Amino acid sequence: MKTLLKNRELSAFLAILALFAVLVALNPSYLSLQTLGMIFSSAQILILLAIGAALVMLTRNIDVSVGSIVGLSAIAVGVALNSGYSLPVSILFALSIGALAGAFNGFLVVGLRIPAIVATLGTLGLYRGAMLLWTGGKWIEGLPPALKSLSEPAAVGISPLGMLVLIIAVFGAWTLSRTAFGRDFYAVGDNLAAARQLGVAVNRTRMLAFTLNGMLAACAGIVFAAQIGFVPNQTGSGLEMKAIAACVLGGISLLGGTGTLVGALLGAFFLTQIDTVLVLFRLPAWWNDFIAGLVLLGVLVLDGRLRQALARHQRALKYGRFQPGNRGGKHVTPFPKRKKEVA
């Protein structure tokens, strides 16, 4: 139990295996690489958003505007392609839009010192409004086949965009765990004052977190446009909450400084797996958010109770209340009694 509490990545992985076991028990035909590939294909957008959200949360901030950045970036790539620009130029344009949106969030938080939740709630509406004003509320349709081909299966049944998602995840996980640049994110979120004393560029790190989050949201917008083939005017709505939920499920602390990108990736995969299971069993779509929220609340409540129990046990051992192997839980005095002074 202690191992599961300390290793949230393992907990998320076991949850994924358990859900697969339930799925296969109900219908053995779902035990195939095709099912796994379908879930991964559906999870690519949420994986990118969870990685970006994790970077921001590690610095003890939060960004609830990424859903709108996804929509804005998807509109950007669609408009650029339909205007006759090449695919590379259109993708760079969308990535620039995402980076600017993320950098503006960072400026509000770091430069103007507005609380992150307040600043990004404001930009959530701002970017959504800009998206609707740009398109006049219309959908972007008729996207060229060159964009759609990026989401078609290629090597080992994984699309080029899927390969890119895996590369981003592996590179990001390695950078955070193995480089001084990555450790700065943990230092800023763990103890801001200590990070400054150690010479960490605190403001630069937080600005980078928001900017990279915006770029990853733009990548998610490009993946969305490639997979769907058109861009609705409500693209990205609600994805910000799922990204945060995926991070929490994977062990990213809302208080900053704790967690890994591997955990965020597994959390995103698990949430997508729930949606896929509901689709396979032909349950109504409105059950998705309800069950995902129910699972998240259950995990948080159980995790909180288990952590409290573990903390009480450790405190009891530390101060000598109970001794390991002492059956019956007999009280043990932590300090010897003082002898009475002789008058």
mmCIF file of C-alpha atoms in Angstrom:
data_model
loop_
_atom_site.group_PDB
_atom_site.id
_atom_site.type_symbol
_atom_site.label_atom_id
_atom_site.label_comp_id
_atom_site.label_asym_id
_atom_site.label_seq_id
_atom_site.Cartn_x
_atom_site.Cartn_y
_atom_site.Cartn_z
ATOM 1 C CA MET A 1 0.000 0.000 0.000
ATOM 2 C CA LYS A 2 2.843 2.384 0.851
ATOM 3 C CA THR A 3 4.375 1.711 -2.550
ATOM 4 C CA LEU A 4 1.123 2.641 -4.317
ATOM 5 C CA LEU A 5 0.816 5.847 -2.308
ATOM 6 C CA LYS A 6 4.366 6.929 -3.052
ATOM 7 C CA ASN A 7 4.298 5.858 -6.696
ATOM 8 C CA ARG A 8 1.240 7.373 -8.324
ATOM 9 C CA GLU A 9 2.451 6.340 -11.763
ATOM 10 C CA LEU A 10 2.209 2.713 -10.682
ATOM 11 C CA SER A 11 -1.278 3.340 -9.294
ATOM 12 C CA ALA A 12 -2.435 4.868 -12.585
ATOM 13 C CA PHE A 13 -0.887 2.012 -14.561
ATOM 14 C CA LEU A 14 -2.634 -0.590 -12.410
ATOM 15 C CA ALA A 15 -5.915 1.274 -12.857
ATOM 16 C CA ILE A 16 -5.457 1.105 -16.638
ATOM 17 C CA LEU A 17 -4.776 -2.642 -16.452
ATOM 18 C CA ALA A 18 -7.811 -3.172 -14.209
ATOM 19 C CA LEU A 19 -10.090 -1.317 -16.632
ATOM 20 C CA PHE A 20 -8.702 -3.377 -19.511
ATOM 21 C CA ALA A 21 -9.391 -6.534 -17.528
ATOM 22 C CA VAL A 22 -13.013 -5.470 -16.996
ATOM 23 C CA LEU A 23 -13.374 -4.634 -20.682
ATOM 24 C CA VAL A 24 -11.935 -7.973 -21.823
ATOM 25 C CA ALA A 25 -14.012 -9.897 -19.267
ATOM 26 C CA LEU A 26 -17.173 -8.345 -20.705
ATOM 27 C CA ASN A 27 -16.087 -8.871 -24.312
ATOM 28 C CA PRO A 28 -12.918 -10.915 -25.047
ATOM 29 C CA SER A 29 -12.769 -9.603 -28.631
ATOM 30 C CA TYR A 30 -11.524 -6.256 -27.288
ATOM 31 C CA LEU A 31 -8.218 -7.852 -26.265
ATOM 32 C CA SER A 32 -6.234 -6.640 -29.268
ATOM 33 C CA LEU A 33 -3.639 -4.119 -30.371
ATOM 34 C CA GLN A 34 -6.341 -2.449 -32.425
ATOM 35 C CA THR A 35 -8.244 -1.506 -29.259
ATOM 36 C CA LEU A 36 -5.056 -0.192 -27.646
ATOM 37 C CA GLY A 37 -4.225 1.841 -30.749
ATOM 38 C CA MET A 38 -7.740 3.271 -30.872
ATOM 39 C CA ILE A 39 -7.507 4.435 -27.261
ATOM 40 C CA PHE A 40 -4.060 5.960 -27.821
ATOM 41 C CA SER A 41 -5.296 7.765 -30.929
ATOM 42 C CA SER A 42 -8.184 9.242 -28.938
ATOM 43 C CA ALA A 43 -5.859 10.128 -26.039
ATOM 44 C CA GLN A 44 -3.308 12.111 -28.057
ATOM 45 C CA ILE A 45 -5.045 15.462 -27.555
ATOM 46 C CA LEU A 46 -5.478 14.965 -23.820
ATOM 47 C CA ILE A 47 -1.898 13.674 -23.430
ATOM 48 C CA LEU A 48 -0.511 16.872 -24.960
ATOM 49 C CA LEU A 49 -2.734 19.010 -22.742
ATOM 50 C CA ALA A 50 -1.823 17.000 -19.632
ATOM 51 C CA ILE A 51 1.910 17.440 -20.318
ATOM 52 C CA GLY A 52 1.449 21.191 -20.666
ATOM 53 C CA ALA A 53 -0.766 21.415 -17.598
ATOM 54 C CA ALA A 54 1.810 19.422 -15.609
ATOM 55 C CA LEU A 55 4.548 21.959 -16.422
ATOM 56 C CA VAL A 56 2.380 24.786 -15.088
ATOM 57 C CA MET A 57 1.184 22.850 -12.029
ATOM 58 C CA LEU A 58 4.741 21.897 -11.082
ATOM 59 C CA THR A 59 5.461 25.628 -10.648
ATOM 60 C CA ARG A 60 2.453 25.921 -8.280
ATOM 61 C CA ASN A 61 0.162 27.565 -10.848
ATOM 62 C CA ILE A 62 -2.817 26.455 -12.878
ATOM 63 C CA ASP A 63 -4.075 27.272 -16.381
ATOM 64 C CA VAL A 64 -7.755 26.849 -17.204
ATOM 65 C CA SER A 65 -7.580 28.538 -20.604
ATOM 66 C CA VAL A 66 -5.969 25.715 -22.601
ATOM 67 C CA GLY A 67 -9.294 24.530 -24.041
ATOM 68 C CA SER A 68 -9.764 27.921 -25.677
ATOM 69 C CA ILE A 69 -6.147 27.894 -26.917
ATOM 70 C CA VAL A 70 -6.838 24.504 -28.526
ATOM 71 C CA GLY A 71 -9.818 25.972 -30.368
ATOM 72 C CA LEU A 72 -7.985 29.140 -31.354
ATOM 73 C CA SER A 73 -5.001 27.194 -32.702
ATOM 74 C CA ALA A 74 -7.216 24.746 -34.591
ATOM 75 C CA ILE A 75 -8.965 27.715 -36.208
ATOM 76 C CA ALA A 76 -5.560 29.237 -37.040
ATOM 77 C CA VAL A 77 -4.287 26.164 -38.877
ATOM 78 C CA GLY A 78 -7.620 25.720 -40.670
ATOM 79 C CA VAL A 79 -7.873 29.333 -41.813
ATOM 80 C CA ALA A 80 -4.235 29.372 -42.971
ATOM 81 C CA LEU A 81 -4.657 26.169 -44.996
ATOM 82 C CA ASN A 82 -7.903 27.336 -46.593
ATOM 83 C CA SER A 83 -6.204 30.629 -47.463
ATOM 84 C CA GLY A 84 -3.667 28.781 -49.603
ATOM 85 C CA TYR A 85 -0.675 28.609 -47.265
ATOM 86 C CA SER A 86 1.426 25.446 -47.172
ATOM 87 C CA LEU A 87 1.047 22.877 -44.392
ATOM 88 C CA PRO A 88 4.381 23.699 -42.630
ATOM 89 C CA VAL A 89 3.629 27.428 -42.664
ATOM 90 C CA SER A 90 0.102 26.835 -41.362
ATOM 91 C CA ILE A 91 1.377 24.617 -38.537
ATOM 92 C CA LEU A 92 4.020 27.184 -37.553
ATOM 93 C CA PHE A 93 1.332 29.872 -37.568
ATOM 94 C CA ALA A 94 -0.860 27.826 -35.219
ATOM 95 C CA LEU A 95 2.088 27.078 -32.906
ATOM 96 C CA SER A 96 2.905 30.787 -32.802
ATOM 97 C CA ILE A 97 -0.673 31.608 -31.848
ATOM 98 C CA GLY A 98 -0.516 29.054 -29.030
ATOM 99 C CA ALA A 99 2.860 30.290 -27.781
ATOM 100 C CA LEU A 100 1.659 33.919 -27.756
ATOM 101 C CA ALA A 101 -1.497 32.972 -25.890
ATOM 102 C CA GLY A 102 0.510 31.027 -23.306
ATOM 103 C CA ALA A 103 3.070 33.838 -22.972
ATOM 104 C CA PHE A 104 0.258 36.345 -22.392
ATOM 105 C CA ASN A 105 -1.045 34.139 -19.574
ATOM 106 C CA GLY A 106 2.465 34.074 -18.139
ATOM 107 C CA PHE A 107 2.753 37.851 -18.375
ATOM 108 C CA LEU A 108 -0.482 38.298 -16.437
ATOM 109 C CA VAL A 109 0.683 35.915 -13.708
ATOM 110 C CA VAL A 110 4.391 36.742 -13.528
ATOM 111 C CA GLY A 111 4.475 40.341 -14.736
ATOM 112 C CA LEU A 112 1.235 41.727 -13.309
ATOM 113 C CA ARG A 113 1.094 39.234 -10.397
ATOM 114 C CA ILE A 114 -2.516 38.271 -10.975
ATOM 115 C CA PRO A 115 -3.432 34.891 -9.412
ATOM 116 C CA ALA A 116 -3.176 32.224 -12.097
ATOM 117 C CA ILE A 117 -6.710 30.929 -11.682
ATOM 118 C CA VAL A 118 -8.140 34.447 -12.055
ATOM 119 C CA ALA A 119 -5.906 35.411 -14.990
ATOM 120 C CA THR A 120 -6.578 32.260 -16.985
ATOM 121 C CA LEU A 121 -10.300 32.369 -16.275
ATOM 122 C CA GLY A 122 -10.243 35.776 -17.940
ATOM 123 C CA THR A 123 -8.234 34.595 -20.932
ATOM 124 C CA LEU A 124 -10.478 31.534 -21.213
ATOM 125 C CA GLY A 125 -13.299 33.854 -22.290
ATOM 126 C CA LEU A 126 -10.966 36.181 -24.190
ATOM 127 C CA TYR A 127 -9.524 33.465 -26.430
ATOM 128 C CA ARG A 128 -12.922 31.841 -26.927
ATOM 129 C CA GLY A 129 -14.368 35.194 -27.975
ATOM 130 C CA ALA A 130 -11.443 35.865 -30.322
ATOM 131 C CA MET A 131 -12.010 32.470 -31.917
ATOM 132 C CA LEU A 132 -15.700 33.196 -32.559
ATOM 133 C CA LEU A 133 -14.991 36.730 -33.818
ATOM 134 C CA TRP A 134 -12.340 35.382 -36.200
ATOM 135 C CA THR A 135 -14.709 32.889 -37.790
ATOM 136 C CA GLY A 136 -17.980 34.756 -37.332
ATOM 137 C CA GLY A 137 -19.249 31.756 -35.386
ATOM 138 C CA LYS A 138 -18.895 29.480 -38.432
ATOM 139 C CA TRP A 139 -17.171 26.120 -38.678
ATOM 140 C CA ILE A 140 -13.941 25.705 -40.617
ATOM 141 C CA GLU A 141 -14.521 22.996 -43.204
ATOM 142 C CA GLY A 142 -12.872 21.645 -46.329
ATOM 143 C CA LEU A 143 -9.437 21.098 -44.798
ATOM 144 C CA PRO A 144 -6.931 19.653 -47.308
ATOM 145 C CA PRO A 145 -6.023 15.934 -47.330
ATOM 146 C CA ALA A 146 -2.399 16.788 -46.459
ATOM 147 C CA LEU A 147 -3.450 17.677 -42.920
ATOM 148 C CA LYS A 148 -5.748 14.684 -42.516
ATOM 149 C CA SER A 149 -2.994 12.299 -43.668
ATOM 150 C CA LEU A 150 -0.957 13.221 -40.577
ATOM 151 C CA SER A 151 -3.465 11.368 -38.400
ATOM 152 C CA GLU A 152 -3.644 8.216 -40.548
ATOM 153 C CA PRO A 153 -1.891 5.066 -39.251
ATOM 154 C CA ALA A 154 1.638 4.605 -40.534
ATOM 155 C CA ALA A 155 4.422 2.654 -38.783
ATOM 156 C CA VAL A 156 3.195 0.006 -36.315
ATOM 157 C CA GLY A 157 -0.310 1.377 -36.715
ATOM 158 C CA ILE A 158 0.658 4.734 -35.207
ATOM 159 C CA SER A 159 0.131 7.954 -37.157
ATOM 160 C CA PRO A 160 2.888 10.563 -37.674
ATOM 161 C CA LEU A 161 1.155 12.804 -35.140
ATOM 162 C CA GLY A 162 1.028 9.880 -32.709
ATOM 163 C CA MET A 163 4.780 9.416 -33.130
ATOM 164 C CA LEU A 164 5.253 13.118 -32.425
ATOM 165 C CA VAL A 165 3.185 12.854 -29.232
ATOM 166 C CA LEU A 166 5.331 9.954 -28.011
ATOM 167 C CA ILE A 167 8.538 11.855 -28.819
ATOM 168 C CA ILE A 168 7.303 14.929 -26.924
ATOM 169 C CA ALA A 169 6.323 12.796 -23.927
ATOM 170 C CA VAL A 170 9.657 10.919 -23.789
ATOM 171 C CA PHE A 171 11.750 14.042 -24.322
ATOM 172 C CA GLY A 172 9.753 16.013 -21.759
ATOM 173 C CA ALA A 173 9.991 13.274 -19.132
ATOM 174 C CA TRP A 174 13.747 12.948 -19.685
ATOM 175 C CA THR A 175 14.268 16.720 -19.531
ATOM 176 C CA LEU A 176 12.362 17.149 -16.270
ATOM 177 C CA SER A 177 14.080 14.248 -14.522
ATOM 178 C CA ARG A 178 17.610 14.425 -15.897
ATOM 179 C CA THR A 179 18.493 18.081 -16.534
ATOM 180 C CA ALA A 180 19.007 21.184 -14.413
ATOM 181 C CA PHE A 181 16.494 22.979 -16.633
ATOM 182 C CA GLY A 182 13.813 20.449 -15.706
ATOM 183 C CA ARG A 183 14.682 20.481 -12.009
ATOM 184 C CA ASP A 184 14.054 24.243 -11.953
ATOM 185 C CA PHE A 185 10.327 23.564 -12.414
ATOM 186 C CA TYR A 186 10.308 21.391 -9.287
ATOM 187 C CA ALA A 187 12.377 23.900 -7.305
ATOM 188 C CA VAL A 188 10.052 26.794 -8.140
ATOM 189 C CA GLY A 189 6.964 24.831 -7.151
ATOM 190 C CA ASP A 190 8.452 23.282 -4.026
ATOM 191 C CA ASN A 191 9.883 26.396 -2.368
ATOM 192 C CA LEU A 192 9.901 29.715 -4.183
ATOM 193 C CA ALA A 193 12.152 31.536 -1.704
ATOM 194 C CA ALA A 194 14.686 28.710 -1.596
ATOM 195 C CA ALA A 195 14.711 28.519 -5.396
ATOM 196 C CA ARG A 196 15.614 32.209 -5.578
ATOM 197 C CA GLN A 197 18.428 31.730 -3.069
ATOM 198 C CA LEU A 198 19.776 28.852 -5.152
ATOM 199 C CA GLY A 199 19.941 31.117 -8.188
ATOM 200 C CA VAL A 200 16.986 29.654 -10.092
ATOM 201 C CA ALA A 201 15.459 32.103 -12.601
ATOM 202 C CA VAL A 202 12.004 31.880 -11.028
ATOM 203 C CA ASN A 203 10.148 34.314 -13.273
ATOM 204 C CA ARG A 204 11.722 32.918 -16.424
ATOM 205 C CA THR A 205 10.813 29.371 -15.411
ATOM 206 C CA ARG A 206 7.171 30.282 -14.775
ATOM 207 C CA MET A 207 6.974 32.212 -18.057
ATOM 208 C CA LEU A 208 8.416 29.210 -19.893
ATOM 209 C CA ALA A 209 5.884 26.917 -18.233
ATOM 210 C CA PHE A 210 2.944 28.980 -19.485
ATOM 211 C CA THR A 211 4.469 29.474 -22.942
ATOM 212 C CA LEU A 212 5.210 25.774 -23.418
ATOM 213 C CA ASN A 213 1.723 24.988 -22.163
ATOM 214 C CA GLY A 214 0.298 27.237 -24.879
ATOM 215 C CA MET A 215 2.442 25.579 -27.558
ATOM 216 C CA LEU A 216 1.368 22.110 -26.465
ATOM 217 C CA ALA A 217 -2.263 23.245 -26.528
ATOM 218 C CA ALA A 218 -1.631 24.456 -30.098
ATOM 219 C CA CYS A 219 -0.221 21.008 -30.945
ATOM 220 C CA ALA A 220 -3.419 19.515 -29.529
ATOM 221 C CA GLY A 221 -5.451 21.854 -31.741
ATOM 222 C CA ILE A 222 -3.531 20.714 -34.819
ATOM 223 C CA VAL A 223 -4.073 17.054 -33.868
ATOM 224 C CA PHE A 224 -7.786 17.753 -33.407
ATOM 225 C CA ALA A 225 -8.102 19.387 -36.825
ATOM 226 C CA ALA A 226 -6.194 16.527 -38.471
ATOM 227 C CA GLN A 227 -8.277 13.809 -36.811
ATOM 228 C CA ILE A 228 -11.695 15.405 -37.296
ATOM 229 C CA GLY A 229 -11.117 17.049 -40.684
ATOM 230 C CA PHE A 230 -13.001 20.220 -39.723
ATOM 231 C CA VAL A 231 -13.086 22.700 -36.824
ATOM 232 C CA PRO A 232 -16.402 23.333 -35.002
ATOM 233 C CA ASN A 233 -16.954 26.648 -33.248
ATOM 234 C CA GLN A 234 -16.900 24.928 -29.818
ATOM 235 C CA THR A 235 -13.586 23.139 -30.295
ATOM 236 C CA GLY A 236 -11.718 22.634 -27.037
ATOM 237 C CA SER A 237 -14.601 23.327 -24.659
ATOM 238 C CA GLY A 238 -14.128 21.485 -21.367
ATOM 239 C CA LEU A 239 -10.690 20.067 -22.203
ATOM 240 C CA GLU A 240 -8.968 22.223 -19.572
ATOM 241 C CA MET A 241 -10.741 20.405 -16.740
ATOM 242 C CA LYS A 242 -9.874 17.005 -18.202
ATOM 243 C CA ALA A 243 -6.211 18.014 -18.502
ATOM 244 C CA ILE A 244 -6.074 19.038 -14.838
ATOM 245 C CA ALA A 245 -7.910 15.857 -13.821
ATOM 246 C CA ALA A 246 -5.426 13.726 -15.784
ATOM 247 C CA CYS A 247 -2.522 15.406 -13.974
ATOM 248 C CA VAL A 248 -4.091 14.883 -10.550
ATOM 249 C CA LEU A 249 -4.815 11.230 -11.333
ATOM 250 C CA GLY A 250 -1.197 10.783 -12.411
ATOM 251 C CA GLY A 251 0.217 12.269 -9.207
ATOM 252 C CA ILE A 252 0.865 15.928 -10.113
ATOM 253 C CA SER A 253 0.290 17.946 -6.949
ATOM 254 C CA LEU A 254 -1.884 21.054 -7.069
ATOM 255 C CA LEU A 255 0.528 22.529 -4.525
ATOM 256 C CA GLY A 256 3.422 22.239 -6.975
ATOM 257 C CA GLY A 257 6.808 20.563 -6.961
ATOM 258 C CA THR A 258 5.578 16.949 -7.085
ATOM 259 C CA GLY A 259 4.817 14.533 -9.919
ATOM 260 C CA THR A 260 6.122 13.362 -13.292
ATOM 261 C CA LEU A 261 5.088 13.677 -16.914
ATOM 262 C CA VAL A 262 4.781 9.901 -17.087
ATOM 263 C CA GLY A 263 2.068 10.086 -14.449
ATOM 264 C CA ALA A 264 0.266 12.841 -16.361
ATOM 265 C CA LEU A 265 0.413 10.739 -19.539
ATOM 266 C CA LEU A 266 -1.009 7.689 -17.755
ATOM 267 C CA GLY A 267 -3.756 9.796 -16.201
ATOM 268 C CA ALA A 268 -4.727 11.128 -19.624
ATOM 269 C CA PHE A 269 -4.739 7.610 -21.068
ATOM 270 C CA PHE A 270 -6.922 6.345 -18.215
ATOM 271 C CA LEU A 271 -9.523 9.101 -18.653
ATOM 272 C CA THR A 272 -9.641 8.476 -22.404
ATOM 273 C CA GLN A 273 -9.926 4.759 -21.747
ATOM 274 C CA ILE A 274 -13.070 5.403 -19.698
ATOM 275 C CA ASP A 275 -14.606 7.343 -22.592
ATOM 276 C CA THR A 276 -13.663 4.581 -25.039
ATOM 277 C CA VAL A 277 -15.210 1.882 -22.856
ATOM 278 C CA LEU A 278 -18.454 3.850 -22.708
ATOM 279 C CA VAL A 279 -18.460 4.212 -26.493
ATOM 280 C CA LEU A 280 -17.761 0.504 -27.028
ATOM 281 C CA PHE A 281 -20.715 -0.384 -24.839
ATOM 282 C CA ARG A 282 -22.896 2.201 -26.592
ATOM 283 C CA LEU A 283 -23.717 4.214 -23.519
ATOM 284 C CA PRO A 284 -24.992 7.782 -24.080
ATOM 285 C CA ALA A 285 -22.260 10.397 -24.507
ATOM 286 C CA TRP A 286 -23.456 12.457 -21.551
ATOM 287 C CA TRP A 287 -22.290 9.669 -19.216
ATOM 288 C CA ASN A 288 -18.639 10.380 -20.090
ATOM 289 C CA ASP A 289 -18.087 13.473 -17.967
ATOM 290 C CA PHE A 290 -20.226 12.113 -15.130
ATOM 291 C CA ILE A 291 -18.282 8.856 -14.809
ATOM 292 C CA ALA A 292 -14.897 10.528 -15.345
ATOM 293 C CA GLY A 293 -15.714 13.043 -12.595
ATOM 294 C CA LEU A 294 -16.966 10.275 -10.321
ATOM 295 C CA VAL A 295 -13.759 8.280 -10.820
ATOM 296 C CA LEU A 296 -11.636 11.370 -10.163
ATOM 297 C CA LEU A 297 -13.483 12.207 -6.952
ATOM 298 C CA GLY A 298 -13.253 8.603 -5.806
ATOM 299 C CA VAL A 299 -9.500 8.497 -6.420
ATOM 300 C CA LEU A 300 -8.946 11.819 -4.639
ATOM 301 C CA VAL A 301 -11.035 10.840 -1.602
ATOM 302 C CA LEU A 302 -9.415 7.407 -1.323
ATOM 303 C CA ASP A 303 -5.954 8.844 -1.849
ATOM 304 C CA GLY A 304 -6.531 11.517 0.791
ATOM 305 C CA ARG A 305 -7.788 9.009 3.366
ATOM 306 C CA LEU A 306 -4.913 6.613 2.732
ATOM 307 C CA ARG A 307 -2.334 9.386 2.975
ATOM 308 C CA GLN A 308 -3.811 10.604 6.261
ATOM 309 C CA ALA A 309 -3.744 7.066 7.667
ATOM 310 C CA LEU A 310 -0.139 6.608 6.532
ATOM 311 C CA ALA A 311 0.875 9.966 8.029
ATOM 312 C CA ARG A 312 -0.743 9.087 11.387
ATOM 313 C CA HIS A 313 1.034 5.735 11.408
ATOM 314 C CA GLN A 314 4.388 7.338 10.673
ATOM 315 C CA ARG A 315 3.887 9.968 13.389
ATOM 316 C CA ALA A 316 2.978 7.248 15.868
ATOM 317 C CA LEU A 317 6.155 5.345 15.057
ATOM 318 C CA LYS A 318 8.273 8.484 15.183
ATOM 319 C CA TYR A 319 7.128 9.530 18.641
ATOM 320 C CA GLY A 320 7.036 6.020 20.077
ATOM 321 C CA ARG A 321 3.285 5.672 20.481
ATOM 322 C CA PHE A 322 3.376 2.183 19.006
ATOM 323 C CA GLN A 323 6.196 -0.153 18.245
ATOM 324 C CA PRO A 324 6.265 -2.362 15.130
ATOM 325 C CA GLY A 325 5.380 -5.900 16.072
ATOM 326 C CA ASN A 326 3.810 -4.851 19.344
ATOM 327 C CA ARG A 327 0.606 -6.839 19.284
ATOM 328 C CA GLY A 328 -2.428 -5.317 20.850
ATOM 329 C CA GLY A 329 -1.174 -1.797 20.230
ATOM 330 C CA LYS A 330 0.111 -1.307 23.783
ATOM 331 C CA HIS A 331 1.121 2.200 24.636
ATOM 332 C CA VAL A 332 4.845 2.806 24.827
ATOM 333 C CA THR A 333 6.074 5.856 26.699
ATOM 334 C CA PRO A 334 8.240 7.908 24.348
ATOM 335 C CA PHE A 335 10.563 9.160 27.093
ATOM 336 C CA PRO A 336 11.600 7.597 30.409
ATOM 337 C CA LYS A 337 9.931 8.994 33.491
ATOM 338 C CA ARG A 338 12.001 11.338 35.570
ATOM 339 C CA LYS A 339 13.027 10.155 39.009
ATOM 340 C CA LYS A 340 11.593 12.062 41.898
ATOM 341 C CA GLU A 341 14.100 14.448 43.372
ATOM 342 C CA VAL A 342 15.154 13.631 46.901
ATOM 343 C CA ALA A 343 14.586 16.545 49.226
#
